[in-house]
PDB file of C-alpha atoms and ligand atoms in Angstrom:
ATOM      1  CA  MET R   1       9.594  -3.566  64.935  1.00  0.00           C
ATOM      2  CA  ARG R   2      10.974  -2.334  61.043  1.00  0.00           C
ATOM      3  CA  HIS R   3       7.344  -0.096  59.861  1.00  0.00           C
ATOM      4  CA  THR R   4       6.899  -0.208  55.437  1.00  0.00           C
ATOM      5  CA  ALA R   5       3.916   1.417  55.025  1.00  0.00           C
ATOM      6  CA  ALA R   6       1.814  -1.585  54.995  1.00  0.00           C
ATOM      7  CA  THR R   7       2.112  -2.393  58.422  1.00  0.00           C
ATOM      8  CA  ARG R   8       2.111   0.755  59.796  1.00  0.00           C
ATOM      9  CA  HIS R   9      -1.972   0.461  57.647  1.00  0.00           C
ATOM     10  CA  ASN R  10      -2.372  -3.001  59.510  1.00  0.00           C
ATOM     11  CA  GLU R  11      -1.432  -0.846  62.783  1.00  0.00           C
ATOM     12  CA  ALA R  12      -4.242   1.891  62.906  1.00  0.00           C
ATOM     13  CA  MET R  13      -6.732  -0.323  62.165  1.00  0.00           C
ATOM     14  CA  PRO R  14      -6.629  -3.568  64.057  1.00  0.00           C
ATOM     15  CA  THR R  15     -10.673  -4.220  64.156  1.00  0.00           C
ATOM     16  CA  ARG R  16     -11.672  -3.848  60.408  1.00  0.00           C
ATOM     17  CA  PRO R  17     -10.058  -6.538  58.614  1.00  0.00           C
ATOM     18  CA  LEU R  18      -7.811  -3.897  55.374  1.00  0.00           C
ATOM     19  CA  SER R  19     -11.018  -3.610  52.173  1.00  0.00           C
ATOM     20  CA  PRO R  20      -8.914  -3.803  48.754  1.00  0.00           C
ATOM     21  CA  LEU R  21      -9.103  -0.756  48.539  1.00  0.00           C
ATOM     22  CA  ASP R  22      -7.082  -0.361  51.954  1.00  0.00           C
ATOM     23  CA  ARG R  23      -4.887  -2.396  50.678  1.00  0.00           C
ATOM     24  CA  LEU R  24      -4.128  -0.267  46.492  1.00  0.00           C
ATOM     25  CA  LEU R  25      -3.892   2.630  48.979  1.00  0.00           C
ATOM     26  CA  ALA R  26      -1.184   0.908  51.498  1.00  0.00           C
ATOM     27  CA  ASP R  27       0.492  -0.240  48.182  1.00  0.00           C
ATOM     28  CA  ALA R  28       0.476   2.992  47.380  1.00  0.00           C
ATOM     29  CA  GLN R  29       2.057   4.604  49.905  1.00  0.00           C
ATOM     30  CA  ASN R  30       5.358   2.350  50.027  1.00  0.00           C
ATOM     31  CA  ALA R  31       5.224   2.215  46.053  1.00  0.00           C
ATOM     32  CA  LEU R  32       6.421   5.980  46.935  1.00  0.00           C
ATOM     33  CA  GLU R  33       8.402   5.415  49.685  1.00  0.00           C
ATOM     34  CA  THR R  34      10.882   3.250  48.640  1.00  0.00           C
ATOM     35  CA  ILE R  35      11.415   5.301  45.229  1.00  0.00           C
ATOM     36  CA  ALA R  36      10.993   8.675  46.402  1.00  0.00           C
ATOM     37  CA  GLY R  37      11.497   8.252  49.684  1.00  0.00           C
ATOM     38  CA  GLN R  38      14.106   7.394  52.742  1.00  0.00           C
ATOM     39  CA  PRO R  39      13.720   4.609  54.138  1.00  0.00           C
ATOM     40  CA  ARG R  40      15.585   4.403  57.510  1.00  0.00           C
ATOM     41  CA  ALA R  41      17.418   1.068  58.907  1.00  0.00           C
ATOM     42  CA  GLU R  42      16.744   0.031  62.068  1.00  0.00           C
ATOM     43  CA  ARG R  43      20.053  -1.806  61.611  1.00  0.00           C
ATOM     44  CA  ARG R  44      23.553   0.109  61.156  1.00  0.00           C
ATOM     45  CA  ASN R  45      24.620   0.379  58.318  1.00  0.00           C
ATOM     46  CA  PRO R  46      28.181  -2.496  57.914  1.00  0.00           C
ATOM     47  CA  GLY R  47      29.674  -0.436  56.140  1.00  0.00           C
ATOM     48  CA  ASP R  48      29.874   2.024  58.387  1.00  0.00           C
ATOM     49  CA  GLY R  49      32.907   0.355  60.958  1.00  0.00           C
ATOM     50  CA  GLU R  50      34.696   0.134  57.695  1.00  0.00           C
ATOM     51  CA  ALA R  51      37.341   2.320  56.652  1.00  0.00           C
ATOM     52  CA  ASP R  52      36.297   4.885  53.604  1.00  0.00           C
ATOM     53  CA  VAL R  53      39.233   3.609  51.488  1.00  0.00           C
ATOM     54  CA  GLN R  54      40.148   6.372  48.273  1.00  0.00           C
ATOM     55  CA  LEU R  55      38.648   4.238  45.077  1.00  0.00           C
ATOM     56  CA  ASP R  56      40.147   5.466  42.042  1.00  0.00           C
ATOM     57  CA  GLU R  57      37.833   6.440  39.412  1.00  0.00           C
ATOM     58  CA  ALA R  58      37.803   3.634  37.611  1.00  0.00           C
ATOM     59  CA  GLU R  59      36.717   1.704  40.593  1.00  0.00           C
ATOM     60  CA  ARG R  60      34.597   4.204  41.804  1.00  0.00           C
ATOM     61  CA  ARG R  61      32.323   4.189  39.178  1.00  0.00           C
ATOM     62  CA  HIS R  62      31.955   0.387  38.952  1.00  0.00           C
ATOM     63  CA  ALA R  63      31.102  -0.007  42.936  1.00  0.00           C
ATOM     64  CA  ALA R  64      28.398   2.731  41.769  1.00  0.00           C
ATOM     65  CA  GLY R  65      27.511   0.641  38.795  1.00  0.00           C
ATOM     66  CA  LEU R  66      26.883  -3.020  41.095  1.00  0.00           C
ATOM     67  CA  MET R  67      25.364  -0.859  44.224  1.00  0.00           C
ATOM     68  CA  ARG R  68      23.214   0.630  41.365  1.00  0.00           C
ATOM     69  CA  ILE R  69      22.692  -2.631  40.790  1.00  0.00           C
ATOM     70  CA  ASN R  70      21.558  -3.689  44.127  1.00  0.00           C
ATOM     71  CA  HIS R  71      19.801  -0.949  45.440  1.00  0.00           C
ATOM     72  CA  VAL R  72      16.976  -2.300  42.349  1.00  0.00           C
ATOM     73  CA  GLY R  73      16.979  -5.179  43.456  1.00  0.00           C
ATOM     74  CA  GLU R  74      16.099  -3.879  47.250  1.00  0.00           C
ATOM     75  CA  VAL R  75      13.570  -2.006  45.010  1.00  0.00           C
ATOM     76  CA  CYS R  76      12.077  -4.656  43.210  1.00  0.00           C
ATOM     77  CA  ALA R  77      12.201  -6.925  46.914  1.00  0.00           C
ATOM     78  CA  GLN R  78       9.937  -4.301  48.597  1.00  0.00           C
ATOM     79  CA  ALA R  79       7.843  -3.862  45.751  1.00  0.00           C
ATOM     80  CA  LEU R  80       7.524  -8.093  45.482  1.00  0.00           C
ATOM     81  CA  TYR R  81       6.015  -8.961  48.893  1.00  0.00           C
ATOM     82  CA  VAL R  82       4.308  -6.169  49.703  1.00  0.00           C
ATOM     83  CA  GLY R  83       2.286  -7.340  46.422  1.00  0.00           C
ATOM     84  CA  GLN R  84       2.446 -10.907  47.024  1.00  0.00           C
ATOM     85  CA  ALA R  85       1.013  -9.641  50.167  1.00  0.00           C
ATOM     86  CA  SER R  86      -1.948  -8.343  49.352  1.00  0.00           C
ATOM     87  CA  VAL R  87      -2.825 -11.234  47.490  1.00  0.00           C
ATOM     88  CA  ALA R  88      -1.996 -13.669  50.411  1.00  0.00           C
ATOM     89  CA  ARG R  89      -4.757 -16.360  51.932  1.00  0.00           C
ATOM     90  CA  ASP R  90      -3.515 -17.451  54.370  1.00  0.00           C
ATOM     91  CA  PRO R  91      -2.380 -14.332  57.436  1.00  0.00           C
ATOM     92  CA  ALA R  92       0.342 -16.167  58.650  1.00  0.00           C
ATOM     93  CA  THR R  93       1.701 -16.195  54.440  1.00  0.00           C
ATOM     94  CA  ARG R  94       0.881 -12.892  54.721  1.00  0.00           C
ATOM     95  CA  ALA R  95       2.284 -11.734  57.992  1.00  0.00           C
ATOM     96  CA  HIS R  96       5.859 -14.003  56.249  1.00  0.00           C
ATOM     97  CA  LEU R  97       6.149 -11.773  53.600  1.00  0.00           C
ATOM     98  CA  LEU R  98       5.749  -8.278  55.071  1.00  0.00           C
ATOM     99  CA  GLU R  99       8.031  -9.191  57.613  1.00  0.00           C
ATOM    100  CA  ALA R 100      10.421  -9.989  54.688  1.00  0.00           C
ATOM    101  CA  ALA R 101       9.789  -6.598  53.845  1.00  0.00           C
ATOM    102  CA  GLN R 102      10.817  -4.930  56.496  1.00  0.00           C
ATOM    103  CA  GLU R 103      13.816  -6.549  55.909  1.00  0.00           C
ATOM    104  CA  GLU R 104      14.236  -5.371  52.676  1.00  0.00           C
ATOM    105  CA  THR R 105      14.435  -2.012  53.787  1.00  0.00           C
ATOM    106  CA  ASP R 106      17.725  -1.889  55.827  1.00  0.00           C
ATOM    107  CA  HIS R 107      19.088  -3.170  52.458  1.00  0.00           C
ATOM    108  CA  LEU R 108      17.688  -1.046  50.513  1.00  0.00           C
ATOM    109  CA  ALA R 109      18.176   2.025  53.424  1.00  0.00           C
ATOM    110  CA  TRP R 110      21.666   0.356  53.291  1.00  0.00           C
ATOM    111  CA  CYS R 111      22.716   0.532  49.628  1.00  0.00           C
ATOM    112  CA  ALA R 112      21.181   4.616  48.478  1.00  0.00           C
ATOM    113  CA  ASP R 113      23.696   6.037  51.875  1.00  0.00           C
ATOM    114  CA  ARG R 114      26.660   3.520  49.589  1.00  0.00           C
ATOM    115  CA  LEU R 115      25.507   5.086  46.329  1.00  0.00           C
ATOM    116  CA  ARG R 116      25.768   8.902  47.899  1.00  0.00           C
ATOM    117  CA  GLU R 117      28.729   8.367  49.538  1.00  0.00           C
ATOM    118  CA  LEU R 118      30.190   6.904  46.164  1.00  0.00           C
ATOM    119  CA  ASP R 119      28.778  10.154  44.706  1.00  0.00           C
ATOM    120  CA  SER R 120      26.369   8.564  42.622  1.00  0.00           C
ATOM    121  CA  ARG R 121      22.780   7.820  42.452  1.00  0.00           C
ATOM    122  CA  PRO R 122      19.753   5.081  42.425  1.00  0.00           C
ATOM    123  CA  SER R 123      17.650   4.451  39.320  1.00  0.00           C
ATOM    124  CA  LEU R 124      16.511   6.199  36.670  1.00  0.00           C
ATOM    125  CA  PHE R 125      14.541   3.201  35.415  1.00  0.00           C
ATOM    126  CA  ASN R 126      13.408   2.958  39.183  1.00  0.00           C
ATOM    127  CA  PRO R 127       9.146   3.746  39.272  1.00  0.00           C
ATOM    128  CA  VAL R 128      10.078   0.659  35.942  1.00  0.00           C
ATOM    129  CA  TRP R 129      11.125  -1.685  38.718  1.00  0.00           C
ATOM    130  CA  TYR R 130       8.942  -1.384  40.961  1.00  0.00           C
ATOM    131  CA  ALA R 131       6.190  -1.685  38.790  1.00  0.00           C
ATOM    132  CA  GLY R 132       7.023  -4.456  36.960  1.00  0.00           C
ATOM    133  CA  SER R 133       8.014  -6.330  39.891  1.00  0.00           C
ATOM    134  CA  TYR R 134       4.786  -5.589  42.365  1.00  0.00           C
ATOM    135  CA  ALA R 135       2.895  -7.652  39.251  1.00  0.00           C
ATOM    136  CA  ILE R 136       4.755 -10.432  39.293  1.00  0.00           C
ATOM    137  CA  GLY R 137       4.245 -10.415  42.842  1.00  0.00           C
ATOM    138  CA  LEU R 138       0.202 -10.009  42.441  1.00  0.00           C
ATOM    139  CA  LEU R 139       0.124 -12.609  39.118  1.00  0.00           C
ATOM    140  CA  ALA R 140       2.697 -14.664  41.512  1.00  0.00           C
ATOM    141  CA  GLY R 141      -0.150 -14.120  45.203  1.00  0.00           C
ATOM    142  CA  LEU R 142      -2.498 -15.152  43.122  1.00  0.00           C
ATOM    143  CA  ARG R 143      -1.562 -18.948  42.240  1.00  0.00           C
ATOM    144  CA  GLY R 144      -1.712 -19.576  46.325  1.00  0.00           C
ATOM    145  CA  ASP R 145       0.813 -19.239  49.358  1.00  0.00           C
ATOM    146  CA  GLY R 146       2.747 -22.362  48.477  1.00  0.00           C
ATOM    147  CA  TRP R 147       3.637 -20.868  45.087  1.00  0.00           C
ATOM    148  CA  ASN R 148       4.061 -17.479  46.958  1.00  0.00           C
ATOM    149  CA  LEU R 149       6.140 -18.252  49.571  1.00  0.00           C
ATOM    150  CA  GLY R 150       8.107 -19.819  46.513  1.00  0.00           C
ATOM    151  CA  PHE R 151       8.375 -17.567  44.766  1.00  0.00           C
ATOM    152  CA  VAL R 152      10.572 -16.126  47.378  1.00  0.00           C
ATOM    153  CA  VAL R 153      13.025 -18.946  47.948  1.00  0.00           C
ATOM    154  CA  GLU R 154      13.350 -18.093  44.013  1.00  0.00           C
ATOM    155  CA  THR R 155      13.987 -15.018  44.178  1.00  0.00           C
ATOM    156  CA  GLU R 156      16.158 -15.184  47.869  1.00  0.00           C
ATOM    157  CA  ARG R 157      18.606 -18.146  46.699  1.00  0.00           C
ATOM    158  CA  GLN R 158      18.948 -15.937  42.844  1.00  0.00           C
ATOM    159  CA  VAL R 159      19.783 -12.713  44.815  1.00  0.00           C
ATOM    160  CA  GLU R 160      22.513 -14.147  46.708  1.00  0.00           C
ATOM    161  CA  ALA R 161      24.029 -16.060  44.106  1.00  0.00           C
ATOM    162  CA  HIS R 162      24.596 -12.174  42.460  1.00  0.00           C
ATOM    163  CA  LEU R 163      25.184 -11.326  46.064  1.00  0.00           C
ATOM    164  CA  GLU R 164      28.003 -13.515  45.815  1.00  0.00           C
ATOM    165  CA  GLU R 165      29.170 -12.551  42.481  1.00  0.00           C
ATOM    166  CA  HIS R 166      29.547  -9.017  43.298  1.00  0.00           C
ATOM    167  CA  LEU R 167      31.949 -10.051  46.370  1.00  0.00           C
ATOM    168  CA  ARG R 168      34.535 -11.349  43.911  1.00  0.00           C
ATOM    169  CA  THR R 169      34.291  -8.291  40.962  1.00  0.00           C
ATOM    170  CA  LEU R 170      33.333  -4.906  43.883  1.00  0.00           C
ATOM    171  CA  PRO R 171      36.478  -3.108  43.928  1.00  0.00           C
ATOM    172  CA  GLY R 172      38.993  -5.242  46.776  1.00  0.00           C
ATOM    173  CA  ALA R 173      39.683  -1.731  48.695  1.00  0.00           C
ATOM    174  CA  ASP R 174      36.130  -1.242  47.960  1.00  0.00           C
ATOM    175  CA  LEU R 175      35.254  -2.256  52.005  1.00  0.00           C
ATOM    176  CA  ARG R 176      32.638  -0.602  52.710  1.00  0.00           C
ATOM    177  CA  SER R 177      29.624  -1.589  50.601  1.00  0.00           C
ATOM    178  CA  ARG R 178      31.631  -5.757  51.094  1.00  0.00           C
ATOM    179  CA  ALA R 179      30.984  -5.290  54.570  1.00  0.00           C
ATOM    180  CA  ILE R 180      27.276  -4.516  53.373  1.00  0.00           C
ATOM    181  CA  LEU R 181      26.892  -7.258  51.093  1.00  0.00           C
ATOM    182  CA  ARG R 182      28.365  -8.959  52.996  1.00  0.00           C
ATOM    183  CA  THR R 183      25.524  -8.319  55.476  1.00  0.00           C
ATOM    184  CA  MET R 184      22.537  -9.036  52.469  1.00  0.00           C
ATOM    185  CA  LYS R 185      24.430 -11.874  51.517  1.00  0.00           C
ATOM    186  CA  ALA R 186      23.269 -13.425  54.565  1.00  0.00           C
ATOM    187  CA  ASP R 187      19.553 -11.983  55.494  1.00  0.00           C
ATOM    188  CA  GLU R 188      18.219 -13.300  51.945  1.00  0.00           C
ATOM    189  CA  ALA R 189      20.177 -16.939  52.782  1.00  0.00           C
ATOM    190  CA  ARG R 190      17.833 -15.838  55.749  1.00  0.00           C
ATOM    191  CA  HIS R 191      15.034 -15.173  54.523  1.00  0.00           C
ATOM    192  CA  ALA R 192      15.489 -18.201  51.664  1.00  0.00           C
ATOM    193  CA  ASP R 193      15.006 -20.956  54.604  1.00  0.00           C
ATOM    194  CA  SER R 194      12.306 -19.200  56.574  1.00  0.00           C
ATOM    195  CA  ALA R 195      10.167 -19.159  53.629  1.00  0.00           C
ATOM    196  CA  GLU R 196      11.316 -23.197  52.732  1.00  0.00           C
ATOM    197  CA  ALA R 197      10.390 -23.814  56.253  1.00  0.00           C
ATOM    198  CA  ALA R 198       6.732 -22.086  56.384  1.00  0.00           C
ATOM    199  CA  GLY R 199       5.594 -24.475  53.401  1.00  0.00           C
ATOM    200  CA  ALA R 200       6.914 -23.375  50.108  1.00  0.00           C
ATOM    201  CA  ARG R 201       6.685 -25.564  46.653  1.00  0.00           C
ATOM    202  CA  ILE R 202       9.640 -25.272  44.237  1.00  0.00           C
ATOM    203  CA  LEU R 203       8.887 -24.021  41.061  1.00  0.00           C
ATOM    204  CA  PRO R 204       8.322 -25.767  38.148  1.00  0.00           C
ATOM    205  CA  GLN R 205      10.985 -24.381  34.784  1.00  0.00           C
ATOM    206  CA  PRO R 206      10.862 -21.931  32.955  1.00  0.00           C
ATOM    207  CA  ILE R 207       9.827 -19.828  36.039  1.00  0.00           C
ATOM    208  CA  PRO R 208      12.318 -19.708  37.253  1.00  0.00           C
ATOM    209  CA  ALA R 209      14.360 -19.624  34.473  1.00  0.00           C
ATOM    210  CA  MET R 210      12.186 -16.236  33.389  1.00  0.00           C
ATOM    211  CA  MET R 211      13.027 -14.702  36.257  1.00  0.00           C
ATOM    212  CA  SER R 212      16.713 -14.946  36.113  1.00  0.00           C
ATOM    213  CA  ALA R 213      16.507 -13.649  32.478  1.00  0.00           C
ATOM    214  CA  ALA R 214      14.543 -10.386  33.844  1.00  0.00           C
ATOM    215  CA  SER R 215      17.481  -9.387  36.638  1.00  0.00           C
ATOM    216  CA  LYS R 216      19.725 -10.304  33.648  1.00  0.00           C
ATOM    217  CA  LEU R 217      18.308  -7.665  31.762  1.00  0.00           C
ATOM    218  CA  MET R 218      18.117  -4.994  34.901  1.00  0.00           C
ATOM    219  CA  LYS R 219      21.233  -5.879  35.610  1.00  0.00           C
ATOM    220  CA  THR R 220      22.206  -4.659  32.334  1.00  0.00           C
ATOM    221  CA  VAL R 221      20.804  -1.908  32.917  1.00  0.00           C
ATOM    222  CA  ALA R 222      21.119  -1.172  35.873  1.00  0.00           C
ATOM    223  CA  TYR R 223      24.732  -1.544  36.137  1.00  0.00           C
ATOM    224  CA  ARG R 224      25.043   2.226  33.746  1.00  0.00           C
ATOM    225  CA  LEU R 225      21.114   4.460  34.262  1.00  0.00           C
TER     226      LEU R 225
HETATM  227 FE1  FE2 H 301      17.658  -7.631  49.744  1.00  0.00          FE
HETATM  228 FE1  FE2 H 302      15.701 -11.379  51.582  1.00  0.00          FE
END
């Protein structure tokens, strides 16, 4: 069992329904842990089994830029799912979202590990990415649970496609980042499949196009900062 701030909160108070204030405080705690804390992975880092091949300076910088983008993606995933869960109507949908957020914690920790190994750091704008994604998660959640799950499917499919792109453009020698991204890609595909099975509706345009444009902006900035 993995723990986000939100699930810990639920376990601590099993008998009383959470008030909006309880939820807001739990969400704020998750935000702090995601942005300023050191999230801990439950699963072993898939990169650990690979050789740490010495990269030249240009390769190292490129790999760090891509892994910073992936780290931001996982910050956004935490924020989205926690935001969506806090306004989900059906407890099953809420549980589904919190479970997805817990799995993303592994991804977040692995990307942070790899950034350190590459002598780099997470994005300076993580508080901004978190706040924006949390707001989008709230808006999606307020439209109802079918929309909520549809949003998960669209997010995960877009992330899966972008991880595929990163696997093509990472330096060939960066075996450790590659191993991390391969596991993440398989996880994201599973997240999308299970949200689909749970009753996601297909999001109409222009929502998928807007999500794609927002992630393009994030990627451009996070590659450097
Ligand atoms: Fe993820
Ligand atoms: Fe995911």
